[in-house]
Short mmCIF file of C-alpha atoms and ligand atoms in Angstrom, two decimals:
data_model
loop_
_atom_site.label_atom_id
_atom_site.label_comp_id
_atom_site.label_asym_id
_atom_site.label_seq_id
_atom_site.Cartn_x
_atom_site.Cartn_y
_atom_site.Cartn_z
CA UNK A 1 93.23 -59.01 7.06
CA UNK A 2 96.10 -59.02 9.05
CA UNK A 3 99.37 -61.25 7.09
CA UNK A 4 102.56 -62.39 9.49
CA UNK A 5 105.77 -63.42 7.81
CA UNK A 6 107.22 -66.06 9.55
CA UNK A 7 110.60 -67.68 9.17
CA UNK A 8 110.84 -71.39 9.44
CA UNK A 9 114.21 -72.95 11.06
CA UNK A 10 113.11 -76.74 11.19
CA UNK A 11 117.02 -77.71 12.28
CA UNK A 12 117.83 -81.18 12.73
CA UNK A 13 116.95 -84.05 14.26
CA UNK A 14 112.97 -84.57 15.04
CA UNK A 15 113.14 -80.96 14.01
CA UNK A 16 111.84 -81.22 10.41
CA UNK A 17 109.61 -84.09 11.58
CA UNK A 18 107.79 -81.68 14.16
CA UNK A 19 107.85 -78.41 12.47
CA UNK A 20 105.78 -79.39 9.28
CA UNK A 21 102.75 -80.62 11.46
CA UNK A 22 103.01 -77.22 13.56
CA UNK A 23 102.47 -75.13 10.63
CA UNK A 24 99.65 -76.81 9.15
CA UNK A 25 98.49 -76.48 12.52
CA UNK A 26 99.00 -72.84 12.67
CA UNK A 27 97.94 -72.56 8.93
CA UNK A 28 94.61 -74.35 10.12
CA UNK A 29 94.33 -71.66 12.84
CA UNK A 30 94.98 -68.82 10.23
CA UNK A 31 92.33 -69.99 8.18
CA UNK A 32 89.74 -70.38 10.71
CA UNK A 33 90.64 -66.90 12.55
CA UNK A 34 91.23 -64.87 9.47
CA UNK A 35 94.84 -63.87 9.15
CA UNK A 36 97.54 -64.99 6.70
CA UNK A 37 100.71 -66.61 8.25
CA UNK A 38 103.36 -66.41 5.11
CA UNK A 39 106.44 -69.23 6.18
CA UNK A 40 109.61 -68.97 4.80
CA UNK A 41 111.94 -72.18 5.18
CA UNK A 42 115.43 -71.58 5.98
CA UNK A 43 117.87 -74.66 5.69
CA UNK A 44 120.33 -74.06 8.35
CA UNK A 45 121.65 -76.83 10.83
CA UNK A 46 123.65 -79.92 10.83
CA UNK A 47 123.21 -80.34 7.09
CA UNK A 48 124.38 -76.56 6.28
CA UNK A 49 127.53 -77.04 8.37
CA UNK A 50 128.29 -80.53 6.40
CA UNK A 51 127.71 -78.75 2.97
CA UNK A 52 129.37 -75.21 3.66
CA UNK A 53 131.34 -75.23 7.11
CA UNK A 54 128.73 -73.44 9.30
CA UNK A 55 125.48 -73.87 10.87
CA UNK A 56 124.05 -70.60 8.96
CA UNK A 57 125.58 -68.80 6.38
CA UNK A 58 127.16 -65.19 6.62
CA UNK A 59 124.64 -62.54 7.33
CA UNK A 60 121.99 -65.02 8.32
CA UNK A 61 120.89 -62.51 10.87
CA UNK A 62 120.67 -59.41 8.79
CA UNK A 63 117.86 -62.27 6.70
CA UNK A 64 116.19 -62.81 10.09
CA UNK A 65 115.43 -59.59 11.07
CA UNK A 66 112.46 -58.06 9.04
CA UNK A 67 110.24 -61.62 9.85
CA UNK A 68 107.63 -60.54 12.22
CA UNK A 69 108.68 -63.99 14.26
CA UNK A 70 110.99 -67.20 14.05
CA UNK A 71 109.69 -70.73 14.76
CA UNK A 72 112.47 -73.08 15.41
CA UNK A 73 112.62 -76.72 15.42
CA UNK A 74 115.95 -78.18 16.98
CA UNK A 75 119.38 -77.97 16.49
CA UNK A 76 121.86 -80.54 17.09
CA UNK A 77 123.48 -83.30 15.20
CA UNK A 78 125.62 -86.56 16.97
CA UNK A 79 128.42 -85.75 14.59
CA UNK A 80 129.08 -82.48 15.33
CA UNK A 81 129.97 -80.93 19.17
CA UNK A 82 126.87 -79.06 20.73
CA UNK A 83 128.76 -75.62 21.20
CA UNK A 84 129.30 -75.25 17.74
CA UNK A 85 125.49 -75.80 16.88
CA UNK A 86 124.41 -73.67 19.66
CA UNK A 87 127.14 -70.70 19.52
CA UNK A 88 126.76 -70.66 15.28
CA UNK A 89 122.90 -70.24 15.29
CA UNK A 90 120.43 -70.49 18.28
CA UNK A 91 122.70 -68.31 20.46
CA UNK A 92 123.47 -65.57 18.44
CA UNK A 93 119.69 -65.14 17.46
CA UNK A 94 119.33 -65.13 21.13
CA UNK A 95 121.87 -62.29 21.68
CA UNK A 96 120.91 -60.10 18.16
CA UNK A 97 117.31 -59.79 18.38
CA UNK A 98 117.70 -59.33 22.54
CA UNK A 99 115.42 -62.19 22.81
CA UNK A 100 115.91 -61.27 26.77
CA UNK A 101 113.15 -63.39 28.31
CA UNK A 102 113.06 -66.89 27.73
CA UNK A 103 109.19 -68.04 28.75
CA UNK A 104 109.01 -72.03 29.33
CA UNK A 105 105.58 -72.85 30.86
CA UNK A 106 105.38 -76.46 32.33
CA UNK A 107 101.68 -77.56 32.73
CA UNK A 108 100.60 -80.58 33.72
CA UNK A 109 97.25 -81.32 31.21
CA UNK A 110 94.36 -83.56 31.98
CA UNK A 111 95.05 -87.44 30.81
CA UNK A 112 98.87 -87.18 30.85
CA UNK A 113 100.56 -89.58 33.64
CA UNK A 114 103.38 -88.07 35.64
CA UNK A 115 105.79 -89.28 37.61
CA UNK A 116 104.99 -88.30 40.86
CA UNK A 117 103.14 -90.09 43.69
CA UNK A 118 100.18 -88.50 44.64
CA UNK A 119 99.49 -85.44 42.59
CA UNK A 120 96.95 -85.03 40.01
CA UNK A 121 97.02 -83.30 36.20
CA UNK A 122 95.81 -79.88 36.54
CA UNK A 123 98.34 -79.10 39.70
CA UNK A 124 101.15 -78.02 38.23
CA UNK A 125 100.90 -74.79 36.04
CA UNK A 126 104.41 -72.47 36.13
CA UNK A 127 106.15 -70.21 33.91
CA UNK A 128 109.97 -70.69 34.50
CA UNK A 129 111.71 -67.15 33.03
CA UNK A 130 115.49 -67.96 31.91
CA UNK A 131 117.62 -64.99 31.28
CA UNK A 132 118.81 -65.77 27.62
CA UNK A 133 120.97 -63.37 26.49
CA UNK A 134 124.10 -63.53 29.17
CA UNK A 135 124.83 -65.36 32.41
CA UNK A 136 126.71 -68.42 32.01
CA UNK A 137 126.04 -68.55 28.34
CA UNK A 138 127.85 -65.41 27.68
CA UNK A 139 130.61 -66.11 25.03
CA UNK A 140 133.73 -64.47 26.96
CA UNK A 141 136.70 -67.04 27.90
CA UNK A 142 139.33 -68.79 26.11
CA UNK A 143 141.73 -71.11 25.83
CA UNK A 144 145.36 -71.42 26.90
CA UNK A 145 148.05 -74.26 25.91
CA UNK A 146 145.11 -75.53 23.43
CA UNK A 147 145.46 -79.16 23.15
CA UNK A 148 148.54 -79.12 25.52
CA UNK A 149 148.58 -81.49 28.11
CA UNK A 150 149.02 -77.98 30.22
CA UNK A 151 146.29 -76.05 28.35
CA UNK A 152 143.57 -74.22 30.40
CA UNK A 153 140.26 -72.92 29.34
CA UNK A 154 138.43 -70.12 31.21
CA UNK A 155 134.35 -69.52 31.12
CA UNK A 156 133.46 -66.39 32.33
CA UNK A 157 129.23 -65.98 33.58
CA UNK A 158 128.25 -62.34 32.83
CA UNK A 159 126.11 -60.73 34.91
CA UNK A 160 125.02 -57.01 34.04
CA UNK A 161 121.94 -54.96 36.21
CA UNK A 162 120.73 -54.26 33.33
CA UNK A 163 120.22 -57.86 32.34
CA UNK A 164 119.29 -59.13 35.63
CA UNK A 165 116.97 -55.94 35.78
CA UNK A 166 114.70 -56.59 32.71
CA UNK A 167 113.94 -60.11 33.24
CA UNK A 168 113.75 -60.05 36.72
CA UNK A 169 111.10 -57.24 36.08
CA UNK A 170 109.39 -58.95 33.11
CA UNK A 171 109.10 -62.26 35.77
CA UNK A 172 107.05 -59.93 37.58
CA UNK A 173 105.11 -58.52 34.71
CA UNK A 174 104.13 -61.83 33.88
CA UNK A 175 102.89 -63.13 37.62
CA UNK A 176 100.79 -59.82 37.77
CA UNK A 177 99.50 -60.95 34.11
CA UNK A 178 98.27 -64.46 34.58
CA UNK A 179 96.98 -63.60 38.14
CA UNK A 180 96.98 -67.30 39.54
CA UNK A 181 98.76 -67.16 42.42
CA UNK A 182 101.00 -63.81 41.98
CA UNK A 183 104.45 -65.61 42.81
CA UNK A 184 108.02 -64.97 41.69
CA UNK A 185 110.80 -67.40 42.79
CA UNK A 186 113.89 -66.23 41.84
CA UNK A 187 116.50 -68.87 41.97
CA UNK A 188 119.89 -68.31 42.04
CA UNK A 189 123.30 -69.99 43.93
CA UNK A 190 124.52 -67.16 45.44
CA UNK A 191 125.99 -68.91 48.66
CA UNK A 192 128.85 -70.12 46.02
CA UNK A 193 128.54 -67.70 42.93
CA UNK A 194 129.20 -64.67 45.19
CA UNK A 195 129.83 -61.66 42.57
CA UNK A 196 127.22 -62.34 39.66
CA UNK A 197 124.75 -63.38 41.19
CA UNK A 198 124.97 -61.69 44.50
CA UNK A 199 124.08 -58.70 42.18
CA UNK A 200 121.42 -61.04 40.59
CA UNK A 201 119.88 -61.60 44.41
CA UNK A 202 120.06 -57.55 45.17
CA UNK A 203 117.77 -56.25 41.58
CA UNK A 204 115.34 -58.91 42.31
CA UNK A 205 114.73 -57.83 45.95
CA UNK A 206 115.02 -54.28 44.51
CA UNK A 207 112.72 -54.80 41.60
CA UNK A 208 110.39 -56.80 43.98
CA UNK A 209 110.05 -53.52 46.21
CA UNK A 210 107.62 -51.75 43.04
CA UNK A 211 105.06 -55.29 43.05
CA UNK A 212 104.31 -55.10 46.87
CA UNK A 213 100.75 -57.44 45.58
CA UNK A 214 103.53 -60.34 44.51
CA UNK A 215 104.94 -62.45 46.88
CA UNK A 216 108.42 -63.83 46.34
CA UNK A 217 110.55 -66.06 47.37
CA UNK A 218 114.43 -66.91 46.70
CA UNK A 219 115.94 -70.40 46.36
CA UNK A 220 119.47 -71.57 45.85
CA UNK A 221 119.25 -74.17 42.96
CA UNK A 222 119.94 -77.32 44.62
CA UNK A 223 116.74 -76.43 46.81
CA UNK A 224 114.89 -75.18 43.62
CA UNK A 225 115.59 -78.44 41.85
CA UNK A 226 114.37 -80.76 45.19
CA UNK A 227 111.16 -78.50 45.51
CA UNK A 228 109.93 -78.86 41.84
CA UNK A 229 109.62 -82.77 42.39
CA UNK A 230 108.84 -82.18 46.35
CA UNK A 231 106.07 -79.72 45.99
CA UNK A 232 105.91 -78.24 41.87
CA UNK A 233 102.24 -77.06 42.50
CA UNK A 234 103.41 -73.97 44.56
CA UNK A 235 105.25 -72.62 42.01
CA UNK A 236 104.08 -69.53 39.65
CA UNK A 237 106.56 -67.70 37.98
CA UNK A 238 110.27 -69.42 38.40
CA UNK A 239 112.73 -66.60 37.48
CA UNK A 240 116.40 -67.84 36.89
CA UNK A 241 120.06 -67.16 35.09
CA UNK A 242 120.37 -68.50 31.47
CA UNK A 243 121.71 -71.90 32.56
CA UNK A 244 119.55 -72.53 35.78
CA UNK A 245 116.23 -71.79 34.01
CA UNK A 246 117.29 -74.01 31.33
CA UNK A 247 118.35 -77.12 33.59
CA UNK A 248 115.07 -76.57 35.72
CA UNK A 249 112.60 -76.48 32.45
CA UNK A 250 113.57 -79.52 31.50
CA UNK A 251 112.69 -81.06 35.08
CA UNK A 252 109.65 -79.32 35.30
CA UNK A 253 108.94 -80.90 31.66
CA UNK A 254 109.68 -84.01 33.11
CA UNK A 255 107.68 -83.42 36.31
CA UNK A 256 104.58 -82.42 34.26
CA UNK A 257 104.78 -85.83 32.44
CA UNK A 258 107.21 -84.99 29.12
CA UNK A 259 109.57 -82.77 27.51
CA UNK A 260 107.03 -83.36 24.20
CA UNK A 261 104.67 -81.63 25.82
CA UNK A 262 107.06 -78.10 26.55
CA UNK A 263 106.96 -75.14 24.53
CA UNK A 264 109.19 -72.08 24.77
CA UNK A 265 109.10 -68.16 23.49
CA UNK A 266 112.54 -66.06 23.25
CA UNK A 267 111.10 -62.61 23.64
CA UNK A 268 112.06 -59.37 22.97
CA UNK A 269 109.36 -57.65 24.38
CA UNK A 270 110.03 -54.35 23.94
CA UNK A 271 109.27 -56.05 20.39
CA UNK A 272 111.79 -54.37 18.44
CA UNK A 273 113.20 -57.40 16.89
CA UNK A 274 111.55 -60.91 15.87
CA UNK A 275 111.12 -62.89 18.61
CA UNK A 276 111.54 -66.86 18.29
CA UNK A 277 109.67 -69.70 19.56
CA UNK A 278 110.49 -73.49 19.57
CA UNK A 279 110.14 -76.52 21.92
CA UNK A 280 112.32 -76.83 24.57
CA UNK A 281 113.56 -80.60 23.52
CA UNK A 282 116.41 -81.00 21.41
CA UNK A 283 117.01 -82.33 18.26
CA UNK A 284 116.42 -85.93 19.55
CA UNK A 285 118.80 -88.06 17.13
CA UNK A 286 118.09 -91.42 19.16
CA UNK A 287 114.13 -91.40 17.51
CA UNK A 288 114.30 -88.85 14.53
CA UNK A 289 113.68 -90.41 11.65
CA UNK A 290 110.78 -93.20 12.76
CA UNK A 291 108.19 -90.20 12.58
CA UNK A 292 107.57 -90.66 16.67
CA UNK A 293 108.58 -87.66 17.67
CA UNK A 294 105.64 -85.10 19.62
CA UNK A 295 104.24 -82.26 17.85
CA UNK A 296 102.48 -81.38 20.91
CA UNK A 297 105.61 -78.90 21.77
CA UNK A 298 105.80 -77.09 18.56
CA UNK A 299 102.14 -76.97 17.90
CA UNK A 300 102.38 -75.37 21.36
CA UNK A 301 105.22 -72.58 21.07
CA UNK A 302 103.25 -71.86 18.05
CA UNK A 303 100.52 -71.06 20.11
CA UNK A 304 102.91 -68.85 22.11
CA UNK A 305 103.96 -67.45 18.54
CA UNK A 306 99.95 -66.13 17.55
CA UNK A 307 99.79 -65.18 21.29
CA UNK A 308 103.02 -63.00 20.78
CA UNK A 309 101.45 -61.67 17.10
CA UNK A 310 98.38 -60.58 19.01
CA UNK A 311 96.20 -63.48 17.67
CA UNK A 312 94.77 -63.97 21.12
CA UNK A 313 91.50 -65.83 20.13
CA UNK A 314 93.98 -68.15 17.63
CA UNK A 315 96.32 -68.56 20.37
CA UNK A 316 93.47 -70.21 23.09
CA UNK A 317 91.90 -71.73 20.51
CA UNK A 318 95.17 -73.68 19.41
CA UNK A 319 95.79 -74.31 23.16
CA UNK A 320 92.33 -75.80 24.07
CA UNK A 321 92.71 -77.90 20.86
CA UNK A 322 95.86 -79.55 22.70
CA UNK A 323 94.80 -80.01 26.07
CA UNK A 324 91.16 -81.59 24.60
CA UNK A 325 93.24 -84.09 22.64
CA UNK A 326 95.79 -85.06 25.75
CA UNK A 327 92.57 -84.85 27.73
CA UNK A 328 90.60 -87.72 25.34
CA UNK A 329 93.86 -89.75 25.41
CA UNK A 330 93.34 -91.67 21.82
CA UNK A 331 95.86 -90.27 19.75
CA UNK A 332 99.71 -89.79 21.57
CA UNK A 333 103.04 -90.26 20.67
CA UNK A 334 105.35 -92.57 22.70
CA UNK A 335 106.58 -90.64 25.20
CA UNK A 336 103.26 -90.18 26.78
CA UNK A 337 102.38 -94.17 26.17
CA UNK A 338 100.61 -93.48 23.00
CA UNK A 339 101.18 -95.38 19.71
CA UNK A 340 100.22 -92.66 17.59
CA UNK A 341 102.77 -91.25 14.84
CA UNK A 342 103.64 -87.23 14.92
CA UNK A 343 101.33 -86.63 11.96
CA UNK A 344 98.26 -88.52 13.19
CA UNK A 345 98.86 -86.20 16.51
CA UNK A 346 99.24 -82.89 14.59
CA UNK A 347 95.81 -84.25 12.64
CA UNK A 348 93.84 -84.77 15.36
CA UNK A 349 94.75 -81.31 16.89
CA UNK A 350 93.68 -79.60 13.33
CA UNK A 351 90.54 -81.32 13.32
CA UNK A 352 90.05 -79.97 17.01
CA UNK A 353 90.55 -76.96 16.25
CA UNK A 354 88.48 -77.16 12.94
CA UNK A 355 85.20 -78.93 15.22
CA UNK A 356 85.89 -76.30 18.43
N1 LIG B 1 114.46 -76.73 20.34
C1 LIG B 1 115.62 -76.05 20.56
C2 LIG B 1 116.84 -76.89 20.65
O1 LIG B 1 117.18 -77.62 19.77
N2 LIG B 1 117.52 -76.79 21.76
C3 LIG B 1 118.72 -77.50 21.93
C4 LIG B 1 119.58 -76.89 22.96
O2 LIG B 1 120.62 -77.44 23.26
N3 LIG B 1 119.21 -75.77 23.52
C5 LIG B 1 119.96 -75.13 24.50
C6 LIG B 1 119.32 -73.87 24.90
O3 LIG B 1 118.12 -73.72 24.81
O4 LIG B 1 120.03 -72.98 25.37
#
């Protein structure tokens, strides 16, 4: 029997409401698939940094690193400034375990409502790809004059071939993979950013050259952003910088009906370092607390997680489990018009997945 150690970051926010109902989920899924999944809860976040100055302690990555994956929760807390959330623990996992390839699938399941006029559920199914390891969220710049009235801060994007290289090739990896409609956009704003990502536009047209069956396109952002509302159901595989993929998978989350519903996967996947998975939505602080929040994300990047562990069968099973229960339309949390509470949503996808 095949065991998976797995460590736990439930964060803040909705965060330790959604991750408990994910792994009894993926415990569920375990059990019914044969495999043992062996979670190990780390308390880093918001409360860390009240009791001890820091979002993670010292060598917190040296403690990640022999977990065969990380499921995350969300980090974030109103009292203390994003940056220092993001740059003292989601980041730097990001960087150490070369978690290259962000994967953010936006799918628009059966019974969910969406906002736009005239399109159905079951239209809109992309992958966007965000670089996640450099880009604009590379941590060179500084401050001058600090707190001066004259002081200056400079933020330096990062853009190496290398970099642009692997994910741009992974993007098409990935369209040759799912075989739907064999598509890479690569999206970029090159007409203004004309050094990074200049060299961003020439590897993708270079690594498009070895994947003559994939047809591409490029987009400059503002065009990419106007398309995913004007007409999301062409897109297949969105490729993107670290910033641009992240702005556009939260529109595509909203396009597909909600950001509840949006997993993600940081991959390594040459796979020489735990990869992570956790929803795209934040740490939520305006409804944590009232037990609202969707599971439907987590349960879903933990789907992404057994898919990643080679628990294929798990993975699809999880997934269907999901889509049956959005599909039915009884049991949903608020943001899709549902009264139901995160637990009775994470219940009725175990019991899926228990019946399927
Ligand atoms: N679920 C992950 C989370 O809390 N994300 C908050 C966030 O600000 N993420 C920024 C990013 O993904 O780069």
């Amino acid at each position: 029997m095949s065991h998976y150690s797995i460590a736990v970051i439930p964060g803040d926010g909705i965060g330790p409401e959604v991750i408990p109902e994910a792994k009894r989920v993926l415990a569920r899924a375990a059990e019914r698939f044969g495999f043992v999944l062996r979670f190990e809860d780390f308390d880093w976040g918001a409360e860390h940094y009240f009791r001890c100055g820091s979002v993670a302690p010292p060598g917190f990555l040296e403690r990640l690193r022999p977990f065969d994956a990380i499921l995350l929760g969300a980090v974030g807390h109103p009292d203390i400034p994003d940056h220092i959330t993001l740059h003292g623990l989601l980041l730097p996992i990001r960087r150490a375990f070369d978690q290259y390839a962000n994967v953010r699938p936006a799918v628009w399941y059966e019974g969910v409502d969406g906002p736009l006029k005239g399109r159905q559920p079951g239209q809109v199914d992309l992958v966007i790809v965000r670089e996640n390891t450099e880009g604009e969220y590379a941590p060179v710049g500084g401050f001058v004059h600090q707190h001066h009235a004259d002081e200056v801060a400079v933020q330096s994007a990062v853009f190496t071939r290398k970099g642009c290289e692997r994910v741009i090739r992974y993007a098409f990896q990935l369209a040759v993979r799912r075989n739907r409609k064999r598509r890479v956009t690569s999206v970029t704003k090159s007409n203004a950013q004309a050094y990074g990502m200049v060299l961003w536009d020439r590897v993708f047209r270079s690594v498009a050259a070895e994947f003559p069956s994939v047809e591409t396109e490029s987009l400059l952002v503002d065009a990419a952003a106007m398309n995913f509302v004007r007409r999301p159901e062409s897109f297949d595989v969105v490729v993107a910088s670290n910033l641009f993929g992240d702005i556009l998978s939260d529109l595509a989350a909203a396009v597909t009906g909600s950001i509840g519903l949006a997993p993600s996967a940081n991959l390594d996947p040459e796979r020489r370092y735990p990869s992570m998975f956790e929803p795209v939505h934040g740490s939520a602080p305006d409804i944590a607390g009232r037990g609202i929040a969707n599971p439907l994300a987590t349960i879903l990047s933990g789907a992404m997680m057994l898919e990643h562990l080679g628990q294929t069968a798990a993975a699809q099973a999880v997934q269907q489990a999901v889509a049956a229960v959005l599909a039915e339309g009884r049991v949903r949390t608020p943001d899709l018009g549902g009264h139901s509470s995160t637990r009775e949503v994470a219940e009725a996808v175990a019991m899926r997945l228990a019946a399927s």
